[in-house]
């Protein structure tokens, strides 16, 4: 065989492999399409939709129906399928951890029901914000996007919701969310987002109850009691409070989750902070809490190298009994037991810094929005309705091993843990009115990481407590200026 | 005869346009934006000229951007010292008749082809105080008293960064030095030996003067790398603990992430000015030496 023949053969082989590659891809798509098509046909009994028929069907998509049961629960039905979404693609941009696998079954049913496909773009958490901002600014945003929302986040993160978000005002599913959560989904009187999130105790002290019993320790309710508990645990060579400072976002929770105590100490503080008539700086209670935190750090109660330790090994530390407490969600108890197989029992108590006795109420959470520039607005609306049906909500909860409940006004089977029920029974209901500091005050959450870094500097002695607070004021003022907030003018 | 082969001068127009469009123009635009209040709200509020406000903020803010500028200089100087000097001697060693020098060269060069993200992940694990390889190894060989909080102790963290940076960069610097060494004619050394020169004499009077070109190249690369350092800091400490290892670029990155684009470009403009001044100085110095 001469060189030319060999070359010709090679080129033919390469071209064939290229075509084969394309072919297999198409085949996969075809398979998906055919598997979806019968399901769609079965649901709607509709003939294959032509463009015309689809357009007609869209206008006829009188959408979902809503019922309210006698106990006040909402029942949303999915949008009727007339083949109007056949072959369309719905793209979703989300940060890792916000949807995980818990939406997979629902998305799959959505695809089967409407004969469409869903392109889920999951972005690593640390890159998400940059990618979203760039997509919004460039007009290349997927049909649905998510943000970590709170009552002030729409205006500070999305900035211009009228320009970027589909207005869902009057949507049937609005009341699926409790009123407190609706505030995180609205800007002015317009509804833009849907927040389906759990209502478990978040970032309270999780402790090894068995270990406490063995050492004869009582659950501390004040800072002094907490210090004394830490003394005794530390004397046994065990880290009293595991703090993963290297994560950069966890340690400052101990300051922000107890917002209620600052408000109690200075009634009207939240309003004053939001109206720019009060500052973080010189707030005695805040300084007291920072100093207490530093004292714990100095005494080694947060771990020998808490600043350089991340949370990778946290559940093992509990399982190995090398730590006794940590700030975590209630669902973390289940994770410790599953990860380590420990038979120890765990419980929860309120973060006792500043003698706190208030519950960390937090109406914030990952929230999804429809992108206004989408070409599939009806499909987006159908997806929101679909997610809010009782079947989907139950499915989402059942596919969320780390959730025990969903905070919705829909009658679904919740799976509260006994530890959660026990803990909630100890909380004074009158101490649940104030939300956590980071979501109860404007522009605070945006500087979460900066505050965390400042706290570390303070603990290492290169900053003063009041300077940490002053920096927060400076940052908030900067954000307010950027937002054109009249209170800061 | 060669005249026919030389390309006409107008051939330079296309690259020049591309260079101006994608480098000069964005750089100048960046400088322009540093005098404005460009932010994530600009689409709503419009862009306003704020004069030197951003620069005044940088030098007067209690956020201590000054330490970021200082740390950038510190990194530039020290990282070059800890890379260039050892790399030079390693190159001299590997140029000689060392057995298995090919293998050593490869091993030394390998870290420089690793992405920073991988280096960050690996070294964060190695430096972990409780479970990291370094502290565990020190304890295992009875040197437990040398255990350190490599990435969280204010007194040690920069040493860790310089160490990792040197580990990554020495091979690359060494390769340039080796190329320089290989271009020195062997006759010079033989002549020097006949004159009774020892190793240090040869190094001082033959190697160093003949290596000026590669030293300068390494210096230019090293200084520009040092001034715009970001990756190695970001992956190892992200400016921490606290703000101890913040440099200009980490601050600029944070400001940009917070939507304060004007401030961010002001910081970058300061970096541009510093780099330009040092760059011009080095180029002038090099030209002078070449003329000599």
XYZ file of C-alpha atoms in Angstrom:
781
model
C 0.000 0.000 0.000
C 1.529 3.298 -0.929
C 1.496 6.397 1.283
C -1.365 8.021 -0.596
C -3.610 5.016 -0.120
C -2.756 4.879 3.581
C -3.486 8.592 3.964
C -6.774 8.250 2.139
C -7.767 5.331 4.359
C -6.812 7.202 7.500
C -8.787 10.278 6.484
C -11.794 8.091 5.675
C -11.501 6.358 9.044
C -11.216 9.666 10.896
C -14.188 11.139 9.076
C -16.186 8.015 9.776
C -15.341 8.136 13.478
C -16.337 11.792 13.577
C -19.656 11.040 11.931
C -20.105 8.037 14.206
C -19.512 10.328 17.184
C -22.185 12.714 15.984
C -24.438 9.806 15.216
C -24.246 8.334 18.654
C -24.984 11.693 20.169
C -27.996 12.120 17.969
C -29.058 8.614 18.727
C -28.953 9.373 22.406
C -31.045 12.460 21.909
C -33.441 10.535 19.742
C -33.787 7.862 22.366
C -34.508 10.475 24.973
C -36.991 12.126 22.685
C -38.776 8.919 21.877
C -38.874 7.880 25.481
C -40.344 11.228 26.388
C -42.766 11.401 23.495
C -45.006 8.447 24.374
C -45.258 9.693 27.904
C -46.338 13.090 26.690
C -48.775 11.520 24.279
C -50.121 9.289 26.997
C -50.694 12.229 29.278
C -52.311 14.523 26.800
C -53.538 12.141 24.141
C -52.654 14.972 21.794
C -51.354 14.512 18.280
C -47.868 15.677 17.506
C -47.877 19.404 17.902
C -47.249 21.598 14.916
C -45.989 25.110 15.492
C -49.457 26.423 14.850
C -51.076 23.961 17.164
C -48.491 24.728 19.808
C -49.177 28.430 19.589
C -52.868 27.785 19.886
C -52.305 25.439 22.767
C -50.160 28.009 24.531
C -52.890 30.562 24.457
C -55.254 27.899 25.674
C -52.910 26.866 28.441
C -55.267 28.236 30.983
C -52.677 26.918 33.302
C -52.942 25.495 36.680
C -55.856 25.359 38.998
C -55.659 26.074 42.678
C -57.726 24.726 45.491
C -57.592 25.513 49.148
C -58.351 22.640 51.460
C -60.367 23.055 54.627
C -57.220 23.189 56.780
C -55.876 26.147 54.810
C -53.438 24.135 52.743
C -53.011 25.007 49.087
C -53.302 22.479 46.285
C -51.740 23.499 42.965
C -52.379 21.493 39.812
C -49.956 21.381 36.924
C -50.583 23.256 33.687
C -52.701 21.219 31.295
C -50.646 19.596 28.588
C -51.814 20.244 25.058
C -48.501 19.453 23.472
C -47.701 23.139 23.584
C -44.192 22.561 24.968
C -43.304 19.567 22.815
C -39.625 19.628 21.847
C -38.802 22.808 23.775
C -35.778 23.039 26.058
C -35.855 24.637 29.482
C -32.458 25.731 30.791
C -31.797 26.193 34.502
C -28.752 27.864 36.057
C -28.156 26.846 39.641
C -25.373 26.765 42.195
C -24.199 23.381 43.451
C -26.097 22.305 46.543
C -29.306 24.186 45.809
C -31.043 21.549 43.706
C -28.723 18.539 43.995
C -30.533 15.304 43.220
C -33.688 16.285 44.982
C -35.229 17.789 41.852
C -34.149 14.989 39.489
C -37.338 12.937 39.717
C -39.526 16.026 39.412
C -37.576 17.290 36.403
C -37.813 13.873 34.804
C -41.607 13.817 35.304
C -41.796 17.365 33.937
C -39.945 16.279 30.809
C -42.177 13.228 30.435
C -45.344 15.223 30.990
C -44.671 17.957 28.459
C -42.313 16.247 26.026
C -39.670 18.888 26.631
C -36.104 18.646 27.872
C -34.469 20.355 30.824
C -30.865 21.501 30.612
C -29.645 21.753 34.196
C -26.467 23.825 34.500
C -25.028 23.273 37.962
C -22.151 25.634 38.735
C -19.640 25.300 41.612
C -20.778 27.548 44.462
C -17.713 29.798 44.478
C -18.094 30.638 40.781
C -21.872 30.881 40.658
C -22.348 34.531 41.509
C -19.830 35.715 38.889
C -21.360 33.537 36.180
C -24.903 34.635 36.987
C -23.974 38.318 37.031
C -22.165 37.965 33.742
C -25.090 36.057 32.160
C -27.584 38.669 33.322
C -25.442 41.548 32.126
C -24.807 39.931 28.740
C -28.394 38.822 28.162
C -27.347 35.173 27.957
C -29.072 33.965 31.078
C -30.808 30.572 31.043
C -34.613 30.430 31.320
C -34.534 29.920 35.078
C -31.850 31.100 37.486
C -31.386 30.881 41.233
C -30.064 33.211 43.881
C -29.592 32.863 47.637
C -32.434 35.194 48.514
C -33.526 37.112 51.573
C -35.915 40.057 51.999
C -33.295 42.441 50.567
C -31.469 40.204 48.122
C -33.539 40.780 44.982
C -32.621 44.449 44.917
C -28.998 43.932 45.877
C -28.177 40.773 43.890
C -30.434 40.933 40.831
C -30.427 44.745 41.117
C -32.991 45.358 38.373
C -35.705 42.700 38.714
C -38.073 44.427 36.301
C -35.501 44.046 33.591
C -34.319 40.533 34.411
C -37.183 38.652 36.052
C -40.536 37.380 34.915
C -43.250 39.050 36.971
C -45.272 36.272 38.627
C -47.561 38.611 40.569
C -50.886 36.920 41.150
C -49.508 33.431 40.488
C -51.500 30.660 42.119
C -48.453 29.242 43.807
C -47.593 32.399 45.780
C -49.361 31.147 48.886
C -47.651 27.791 48.725
C -44.890 29.696 50.508
C -45.451 30.960 54.052
C -45.682 34.733 54.289
C -42.221 35.113 55.803
C -40.658 33.436 52.760
C -42.696 35.476 50.296
C -40.767 38.558 51.419
C -37.612 36.993 49.949
C -39.353 36.498 46.613
C -40.830 39.969 46.183
C -39.562 43.383 45.271
C -42.045 46.119 46.042
C -45.416 44.496 45.535
C -44.300 42.287 42.671
C -43.690 38.582 42.977
C -40.602 37.335 41.167
C -39.320 34.216 42.907
C -40.266 30.858 44.308
C -38.555 29.635 47.462
C -39.020 26.002 48.407
C -36.781 25.408 51.381
C -36.859 23.629 54.701
C -37.606 25.161 58.070
C -35.328 23.128 60.297
C -33.281 24.797 62.993
C -30.307 26.225 61.120
C -26.875 26.729 62.562
C -27.615 26.167 66.200
C -25.287 24.273 68.532
C -25.354 20.534 67.828
C -23.858 18.591 70.713
C -23.058 15.037 71.662
C -25.736 14.323 74.230
C -24.234 10.989 75.258
C -20.877 12.631 75.946
C -22.539 15.422 77.938
C -24.401 12.826 80.029
C -21.217 10.852 80.668
C -19.420 14.001 81.826
C -22.389 15.160 83.871
C -22.741 18.341 81.832
C -25.917 20.377 81.496
C -26.897 22.211 78.333
C -25.569 25.780 78.783
C -27.998 28.675 78.501
C -25.614 31.553 79.219
C -22.101 32.384 78.085
C -20.656 31.714 81.541
C -22.248 28.288 81.645
C -20.955 27.627 78.147
C -17.433 28.625 79.173
C -17.606 26.284 82.129
C -18.793 23.409 79.894
C -15.927 24.127 77.493
C -13.452 24.087 80.419
C -14.559 20.628 81.449
C -14.616 19.180 77.947
C -11.226 20.660 77.129
C -9.782 19.127 80.284
C -10.635 15.724 78.822
C -8.513 16.471 75.746
C -11.571 16.942 73.559
C -12.194 19.974 71.344
C -15.231 21.622 72.921
C -16.490 23.516 69.838
C -15.375 22.435 66.380
C -15.151 25.540 64.204
C -14.098 25.085 60.556
C -12.604 28.541 60.074
C -10.818 27.658 56.827
C -14.186 27.349 55.089
C -14.367 31.115 55.491
C -18.155 31.256 55.861
C -18.994 29.266 58.958
C -17.423 30.919 61.996
C -19.219 34.256 61.536
C -22.552 32.460 61.905
C -21.953 32.548 65.648
C -22.158 36.347 65.468
C -25.020 36.721 62.999
C -27.337 33.869 64.002
C -28.019 35.549 67.344
C -29.423 38.743 65.827
C -32.400 38.559 68.170
C -30.180 39.244 71.157
C -28.863 42.475 69.638
C -32.406 43.593 68.899
C -33.504 42.710 72.433
C -30.600 44.617 73.873
C -31.428 47.674 71.770
C -35.058 47.538 70.638
C -35.535 48.988 67.165
C -31.930 48.250 66.192
C -32.830 46.433 62.953
C -34.997 49.314 61.770
C -32.330 51.791 62.773
C -29.664 49.810 60.892
C -31.900 49.706 57.837
C -32.593 53.433 58.071
C -28.949 54.271 58.652
C -29.639 55.775 62.063
C -27.573 53.140 63.860
C -24.246 51.468 63.184
C -22.625 48.158 63.960
C -19.668 50.070 65.347
C -19.862 50.917 69.040
C -22.727 48.470 69.589
C -21.868 47.179 73.042
C -23.614 43.839 72.684
C -21.876 43.111 69.393
C -18.502 44.002 70.873
C -19.276 41.778 73.855
C -20.067 38.837 71.548
C -16.895 39.341 69.517
C -14.830 39.461 72.688
C -16.443 36.276 73.954
C -15.650 34.575 70.680
C -12.038 35.697 70.911
C -11.822 34.429 74.471
C -12.956 30.985 73.294
C -10.410 31.140 70.473
C -7.599 32.217 72.800
C -8.368 29.411 75.224
C -8.216 26.865 72.408
C -11.837 25.852 72.841
C -12.518 26.178 69.111
C -9.822 23.675 68.216
C -6.055 23.953 68.167
C -6.029 25.335 64.627
C -9.622 26.358 63.935
C -8.517 29.073 61.491
C -6.759 26.506 59.314
C -9.325 23.724 59.648
C -12.132 23.153 57.180
C -15.320 21.169 57.591
C -14.250 18.137 55.545
C -13.585 16.062 58.616
C -16.279 17.473 60.881
C -18.609 14.493 61.044
C -15.641 12.187 61.693
C -14.558 14.411 64.574
C -17.984 13.852 66.096
C -17.871 10.141 65.304
C -14.395 9.796 66.849
C -15.498 11.836 69.865
C -12.661 14.307 69.336
C -15.141 17.172 69.442
C -18.284 17.727 71.465
C -20.143 20.578 69.762
C -20.401 22.420 66.465
C -22.670 24.919 64.789
C -24.798 22.989 62.325
C -28.265 22.315 61.011
C -30.493 19.752 62.665
C -30.150 17.489 59.645
C -26.438 17.243 60.380
C -27.217 14.856 63.222
C -28.456 12.326 60.693
C -25.332 12.882 58.619
C -23.002 12.271 61.567
C -24.787 9.027 62.352
C -24.782 7.895 58.722
C -21.168 8.931 58.050
C -19.656 7.435 61.160
C -22.097 4.805 62.406
C -21.862 6.255 65.891
C -24.476 5.158 68.393
C -24.120 8.376 70.393
C -27.188 10.540 70.735
C -27.141 14.168 69.703
C -29.137 17.223 70.621
C -29.315 20.940 69.938
C -29.264 24.170 71.907
C -29.173 27.859 71.084
C -25.820 29.574 70.497
C -25.127 30.994 73.960
C -22.812 33.881 73.027
C -24.080 37.155 74.462
C -26.386 35.060 76.693
C -28.536 34.561 73.629
C -31.912 32.899 74.055
C -33.450 33.817 70.708
C -34.192 31.410 67.880
C -32.390 31.984 64.537
C -35.451 32.611 62.407
C -34.292 32.890 58.813
C -36.651 33.381 55.889
C -33.785 33.170 53.441
C -32.930 30.358 51.086
C -32.112 29.435 47.505
C -34.856 30.872 45.326
C -35.626 30.402 41.655
C -36.544 33.121 39.210
C -37.732 33.150 35.612
C -35.463 35.084 33.254
C -37.412 37.799 31.481
C -35.455 37.395 28.260
C -36.470 33.771 27.868
C -38.055 32.531 24.678
C -40.087 29.995 26.673
C -41.937 32.088 29.204
C -44.948 29.757 29.298
C -42.696 26.763 29.808
C -40.986 28.558 32.690
C -44.372 29.327 34.243
C -45.440 25.717 33.765
C -42.272 24.578 35.561
C -42.971 26.815 38.554
C -46.532 25.459 38.747
C -45.270 21.913 38.346
C -42.795 22.272 41.215
C -45.583 23.512 43.483
C -47.912 20.547 43.018
C -48.215 18.333 46.110
C -46.711 15.394 44.208
C -43.613 17.347 43.245
C -43.141 18.838 46.708
C -43.426 15.414 48.309
C -40.984 14.069 45.747
C -38.503 16.876 46.415
C -38.671 16.260 50.162
C -38.394 12.494 49.794
C -35.349 12.914 47.571
C -33.608 15.232 50.045
C -31.866 13.003 52.567
C -30.639 16.047 54.453
C -34.084 17.687 54.804
C -36.693 16.673 57.297
C -39.379 19.070 56.102
C -40.346 21.651 53.514
C -41.647 25.014 54.642
C -44.803 25.074 52.499
C -48.534 25.536 53.007
C -49.198 22.262 51.253
C -50.327 19.053 52.859
C -47.320 16.760 52.433
C -45.794 14.121 54.673
C -43.074 15.888 56.698
C -40.321 13.862 58.373
C -39.334 15.918 61.430
C -36.571 14.333 63.519
C -37.278 13.577 67.175
C -34.261 15.774 68.017
C -35.831 18.668 66.134
C -39.128 18.248 67.902
C -37.350 18.025 71.241
C -35.310 21.154 70.519
C -38.241 23.179 69.231
C -40.122 22.324 72.426
C -37.383 24.081 74.425
C -37.583 27.306 72.413
C -39.696 30.131 73.733
C -42.058 30.995 70.858
C -41.856 34.683 71.731
C -38.135 34.509 70.968
C -38.699 33.567 67.357
C -39.933 36.923 66.081
C -36.616 38.484 65.036
C -34.838 37.101 62.029
C -31.101 36.539 61.975
C -28.952 39.625 61.570
C -27.680 38.848 58.071
C -31.115 38.706 56.500
C -32.905 41.125 58.806
C -30.675 44.051 57.912
C -29.876 45.482 54.515
C -26.517 45.003 52.773
C -25.161 42.863 55.589
C -25.210 39.464 53.951
C -23.278 40.762 50.928
C -20.180 41.184 53.098
C -20.343 37.828 54.793
C -16.882 36.696 53.778
C -15.270 40.061 54.524
C -16.712 40.016 58.018
C -15.448 36.470 58.502
C -11.932 37.498 57.471
C -12.104 40.486 59.829
C -13.185 38.211 62.669
C -10.132 36.047 62.048
C -7.904 39.136 62.063
C -9.492 40.166 65.347
C -8.906 36.738 66.867
C -5.276 36.886 65.736
C -4.862 40.275 67.346
C -4.308 42.343 64.211
C -7.645 44.159 64.455
C -9.819 45.576 67.209
C -13.392 44.359 67.751
C -14.820 47.756 66.969
C -12.815 47.957 63.729
C -14.446 44.713 62.604
C -17.807 46.383 63.123
C -16.658 49.635 61.523
C -15.648 47.737 58.398
C -19.141 46.303 58.174
C -20.548 49.831 58.354
C -18.155 50.982 55.632
C -19.106 48.079 53.384
C -22.824 48.524 53.947
C -22.514 52.217 53.184
C -20.686 51.379 49.968
C -23.461 48.994 48.946
C -26.123 51.515 49.903
C -24.374 54.176 47.849
C -24.212 51.793 44.895
C -27.894 50.973 45.356
C -28.763 54.653 45.556
C -30.362 54.112 48.964
C -31.756 57.448 50.110
C -31.200 56.578 53.780
C -27.463 56.789 53.196
C -27.489 60.102 51.365
C 19.791 39.680 -1.661
C 18.062 39.519 1.700
C 16.103 42.645 0.932
C 13.566 40.653 -1.077
C 12.856 38.369 1.836
C 12.152 41.086 4.380
C 8.436 41.608 4.892
C 7.113 45.090 4.156
C 6.486 47.297 7.158
C 2.751 47.499 6.600
C 2.558 43.837 7.595
C 2.796 45.093 11.157
C -0.506 46.949 10.870
C -2.742 43.926 11.471
C -0.971 42.711 14.638
C -0.757 46.323 15.776
C -4.511 46.777 15.360
C -5.194 43.527 17.202
C -2.782 44.528 19.972
C -4.340 47.968 20.296
C -7.871 46.630 20.193
C -7.470 43.801 22.666
C -4.727 45.111 24.938
C -4.107 48.834 24.773
C -7.712 49.928 24.415
C -9.057 47.764 27.299
C -6.163 48.914 29.498
C -6.885 52.568 28.785
C -10.598 51.945 29.226
C -9.807 50.388 32.609
C -7.896 53.502 33.626
C -10.825 55.625 32.474
C -13.311 53.564 34.505
C -11.159 53.975 37.609
C -12.232 57.623 37.643
C -15.921 56.709 37.587
C -18.452 55.154 39.929
C -18.867 52.127 37.644
C -20.724 49.458 39.590
C -23.332 46.745 39.327
C -25.936 49.507 39.515
C -24.567 51.539 36.631
C -27.216 50.241 34.231
C -29.823 51.879 36.453
C -28.028 54.887 37.883
C -25.740 55.744 34.984
C -21.993 56.227 34.971
C -20.587 59.270 36.749
C -17.146 60.809 36.807
C -15.867 60.865 40.389
C -12.361 62.189 39.849
C -9.806 60.750 42.241
C -12.388 59.509 44.760
C -11.614 55.842 44.154
C -7.888 56.425 44.605
C -8.417 58.512 47.731
C -10.627 55.738 49.108
C -7.894 53.170 48.448
C -5.282 55.110 50.380
C -7.504 56.350 53.209
C -9.980 53.498 53.746
C -9.808 51.530 56.970
C -9.857 48.405 54.811
C -6.098 48.678 54.557
C -5.541 48.315 50.838
C -2.074 49.689 51.569
C -1.091 46.390 53.148
C -2.179 44.684 49.930
C 0.185 46.908 47.948
C 2.983 46.290 50.454
C 2.387 42.520 50.321
C 2.533 42.599 46.539
C 5.993 44.176 46.666
C 7.072 41.774 49.368
C 5.961 38.798 47.309
C 7.665 40.148 44.183
C 11.019 40.599 45.888
C 11.140 37.506 48.083
C 9.613 35.081 45.594
C 12.256 36.081 43.060
C 15.094 35.742 45.529
C 13.987 32.285 46.650
C 13.540 31.103 43.087
C 16.323 32.738 41.103
C 19.301 32.018 43.342
C 18.613 28.311 43.984
C 17.539 27.821 40.356
C 20.815 29.325 39.165
C 22.943 26.980 41.240
C 20.797 23.979 40.362
C 21.228 24.863 36.691
C 25.013 25.125 37.129
C 24.976 21.755 38.888
C 22.830 20.088 36.252
C 24.941 21.530 33.453
C 27.949 19.679 34.827
C 28.550 15.983 34.762
C 25.968 15.031 37.374
C 24.756 11.466 36.963
C 21.096 11.242 35.936
C 20.879 14.967 35.295
C 18.143 14.441 32.682
C 15.913 12.846 35.296
C 16.609 15.661 37.792
C 15.788 18.303 35.185
C 12.478 16.593 34.424
C 11.558 16.186 38.075
C 12.362 19.818 38.810
C 10.415 21.061 35.810
C 7.307 18.944 36.385
C 5.662 21.085 39.122
C 5.588 24.094 36.809
C 3.176 22.351 34.448
C 0.658 21.669 37.229
C -2.380 23.961 37.360
C -2.582 26.235 40.402
C -5.897 24.748 41.456
C -4.336 21.304 41.792
C -1.338 22.748 43.637
C -3.710 24.529 46.008
C -5.690 21.401 46.776
C -2.593 19.263 47.259
C -0.718 21.702 49.473
C -3.742 22.615 51.561
C -3.974 18.948 52.371
C -0.221 18.642 53.008
C -0.247 21.723 55.274
C -3.248 20.645 57.354
C -2.254 21.023 60.992
C -3.823 17.837 62.338
C -3.899 15.456 59.411
C -1.472 16.952 56.885
C 1.470 15.016 55.493
C 4.053 17.582 56.591
C 3.191 17.681 60.282
C 2.580 13.925 60.373
C 5.976 13.296 58.798
C 7.692 15.685 61.209
C 6.145 13.872 64.127
C 7.032 10.475 62.697
C 10.731 11.337 62.503
C 10.789 12.826 65.974
C 10.684 16.450 64.878
C 7.230 17.128 66.264
C 8.479 20.385 67.804
C 8.750 21.772 64.260
C 5.025 21.306 63.652
C 3.399 24.490 62.428
C 0.021 25.913 61.523
C 1.372 26.377 58.041
C -1.499 28.325 56.549
C -3.063 29.936 59.588
C -0.162 31.207 61.687
C 0.703 34.807 60.882
C 4.393 34.121 61.384
C 4.532 31.147 59.044
C 1.946 31.646 56.343
C 4.151 33.711 53.999
C 6.943 31.166 54.331
C 4.499 28.471 53.234
C 3.419 30.540 50.233
C 7.009 31.278 49.198
C 7.859 27.606 49.648
C 5.058 26.385 47.413
C 5.749 29.109 44.867
C 9.431 28.169 44.757
C 8.553 24.477 44.459
C 6.397 25.291 41.468
C 8.589 27.910 39.819
C 12.205 26.800 40.283
C 12.091 24.265 37.445
C 10.922 26.845 34.946
C 13.551 29.398 35.985
C 16.197 26.692 35.977
C 15.319 25.719 32.400
C 15.945 29.273 31.189
C 19.236 29.361 33.092
C 20.217 26.019 31.551
C 19.576 27.383 28.077
C 21.812 30.338 28.941
C 24.536 28.117 30.330
C 24.502 25.915 27.262
C 25.153 28.904 25.050
C 28.453 29.726 26.799
C 31.349 28.383 24.688
C 33.379 25.744 26.542
C 36.602 27.437 25.337
C 36.107 30.270 27.840
C 36.175 27.851 30.736
C 39.191 26.045 29.343
C 41.024 29.353 28.940
C 40.126 30.336 32.472
C 41.343 26.980 33.803
C 44.665 27.465 32.010
C 44.899 30.813 33.800
C 44.387 28.963 37.097
C 40.774 29.897 37.768
C 38.874 27.840 40.329
C 35.099 27.176 40.363
C 34.215 30.520 41.949
C 36.506 32.458 39.606
C 34.865 30.823 36.593
C 31.442 31.564 38.030
C 32.296 35.198 38.725
C 34.253 36.048 35.562
C 32.819 33.735 32.903
C 29.397 32.337 33.798
C 27.738 35.391 35.360
C 28.752 37.920 32.681
C 27.718 35.513 29.934
C 24.396 34.791 31.642
C 23.197 38.383 31.781
C 20.606 37.738 29.098
C 18.940 34.787 30.833
C 19.179 36.468 34.241
C 17.377 39.482 32.817
C 14.706 37.334 31.196
C 14.091 35.528 34.468
C 14.069 38.796 36.335
C 11.532 40.374 33.988
C 9.314 37.302 34.079
C 9.700 37.019 37.843
C 8.941 40.662 38.559
C 5.868 40.777 36.334
C 4.669 37.465 37.772
C 5.234 38.729 41.298
C 3.404 42.012 40.763
C 0.338 40.381 39.291
C 0.377 37.397 41.651
C -3.088 36.041 42.340
C -3.508 32.311 41.741
C -1.064 30.946 44.293
C -2.442 33.209 47.040
C -6.040 32.560 46.068
C -5.740 28.792 46.120
C -3.659 28.551 49.277
C -5.020 31.226 51.624
C -7.479 33.394 49.686
C -5.818 36.385 51.331
C -6.042 34.943 54.828
C -5.739 34.227 57.647
C -7.831 37.341 58.108
C -6.246 39.732 55.623
C -2.638 38.739 56.276
C -1.815 37.654 52.723
C -4.017 39.984 50.707
C -2.315 41.393 47.603
C -3.523 43.985 45.109
C -5.174 41.430 42.868
C -7.076 39.620 45.649
C -8.508 42.958 46.791
C -9.359 43.853 43.184
C -11.071 40.482 42.775
C -13.142 40.989 45.938
C -14.194 44.465 44.894
C -15.194 43.233 41.482
C -17.198 40.373 43.010
C -18.991 42.906 45.203
C -19.956 44.905 42.128
C -17.604 47.831 42.914
C -16.054 47.803 39.464
C -14.769 51.383 39.610
C -12.780 50.740 42.774
C -11.560 47.450 41.370
C -10.248 49.085 38.201
C -8.609 51.804 40.315
C -6.634 49.130 42.163
C -5.746 47.471 38.878
C -4.670 50.838 37.475
C -2.309 51.296 40.407
C -0.891 47.877 39.588
C -0.586 48.905 35.929
C 1.360 52.029 36.850
C 3.683 50.127 39.189
C 4.290 47.408 36.590
C 4.869 49.978 33.858
C 7.400 51.931 35.931
C 9.326 48.837 36.934
C 9.045 47.418 33.390
C 10.440 50.595 31.822
C 13.258 50.648 34.359
C 14.197 47.030 33.643
C 14.013 47.460 29.865
C 16.182 50.601 30.038
C 18.644 48.827 32.276
C 18.780 45.880 29.901
C 19.260 48.116 26.860
C 22.117 49.902 28.605
C 23.817 46.621 29.415
C 23.348 45.350 25.889
C 24.935 48.529 24.506
C 27.852 48.113 26.879
